[in-house]
């Protein structure tokens, strides 16, 4: 399995699928940087990145 990130919501997943399990967006292998959000309500980074669901996210997805 390959690590991919969603172009739409930036969720990082290990999958052989081509679409995001969360939003159905297109997945890309070209991602750079990752942030792990454990407490979206309390995380300043999550607020800046507009993330409100626990998970691992790519900072940039091409
Ligand atoms: Zn997505």
Short mmCIF file of C-alpha atoms and ligand atoms in Angstrom, two decimals:
data_model
loop_
_atom_site.label_atom_id
_atom_site.label_comp_id
_atom_site.label_asym_id
_atom_site.label_seq_id
_atom_site.Cartn_x
_atom_site.Cartn_y
_atom_site.Cartn_z
CA UNK A 1 0.00 0.00 0.00
CA UNK A 2 1.07 3.52 -0.72
CA UNK A 3 0.72 6.64 1.35
CA UNK A 4 -1.51 9.13 -0.43
CA UNK A 5 -3.21 12.37 0.40
CA UNK A 6 -6.56 13.72 -0.69
CA UNK A 7 -6.39 16.75 -2.99
CA UNK A 8 -9.63 18.04 -1.53
CA UNK A 9 -9.38 17.63 2.27
CA UNK A 10 -5.64 16.69 2.55
CA UNK A 11 -6.35 13.58 4.64
CA UNK A 12 -3.42 11.12 4.50
CA UNK A 13 -4.33 7.47 3.96
CA UNK A 14 -2.53 4.19 3.23
CA UNK A 15 -4.60 2.69 0.49
CA UNK A 16 -4.75 1.10 -2.91
CA UNK A 17 -7.93 3.05 -3.63
CA UNK A 18 -7.98 6.14 -5.82
CA UNK A 19 -10.52 8.16 -3.93
CA UNK A 20 -10.57 9.62 -0.43
CA UNK A 21 -12.53 7.49 2.11
CA UNK A 22 -13.64 10.67 3.86
CA UNK A 23 -14.82 13.00 1.10
CA UNK A 24 -14.49 11.01 -2.14
CA UNK A 25 -11.88 13.43 -3.49
CA UNK A 26 -8.99 12.46 -5.74
CA UNK A 27 -5.90 10.99 -4.00
CA UNK A 28 -2.33 11.96 -4.90
CA UNK A 29 1.02 10.40 -4.03
CA UNK A 30 2.69 13.80 -4.36
CA UNK A 31 2.36 15.13 -0.87
CA UNK A 32 4.76 17.10 1.26
CA UNK A 33 4.80 17.58 5.00
CA UNK A 34 2.39 16.04 7.44
CA UNK A 35 0.59 17.15 10.54
CA UNK A 36 -1.15 14.83 12.98
CA UNK A 37 -4.26 16.34 14.51
CA UNK A 38 -5.38 14.69 17.75
CA UNK A 39 -7.49 17.45 19.26
CA UNK A 40 -8.83 19.69 16.48
CA UNK A 41 -10.67 21.97 18.92
CA UNK A 42 -7.49 22.70 20.87
CA UNK A 43 -4.92 22.74 18.05
CA UNK A 44 -3.82 26.08 16.63
CA UNK A 45 -2.31 24.29 13.63
CA UNK A 46 -5.61 22.57 12.93
CA UNK A 47 -7.39 25.92 13.05
CA UNK A 48 -4.92 27.44 10.62
CA UNK A 49 -5.27 24.48 8.28
CA UNK A 50 -9.07 24.45 8.75
CA UNK A 51 -9.07 20.85 9.97
CA UNK A 52 -11.86 19.75 12.27
CA UNK A 53 -11.57 15.95 12.18
CA UNK A 54 -8.91 13.85 13.95
CA UNK A 55 -6.37 12.36 11.57
CA UNK A 56 -3.13 12.78 9.67
CA UNK A 57 -3.03 15.49 7.05
CA UNK A 58 -0.61 16.58 4.35
CA UNK A 59 0.50 20.19 4.36
CA UNK A 60 0.74 20.29 0.57
CA UNK A 61 -0.76 17.98 -2.05
CA UNK A 62 0.11 18.33 -5.71
ZN1 LIG B 1 -10.74 13.91 1.13
#
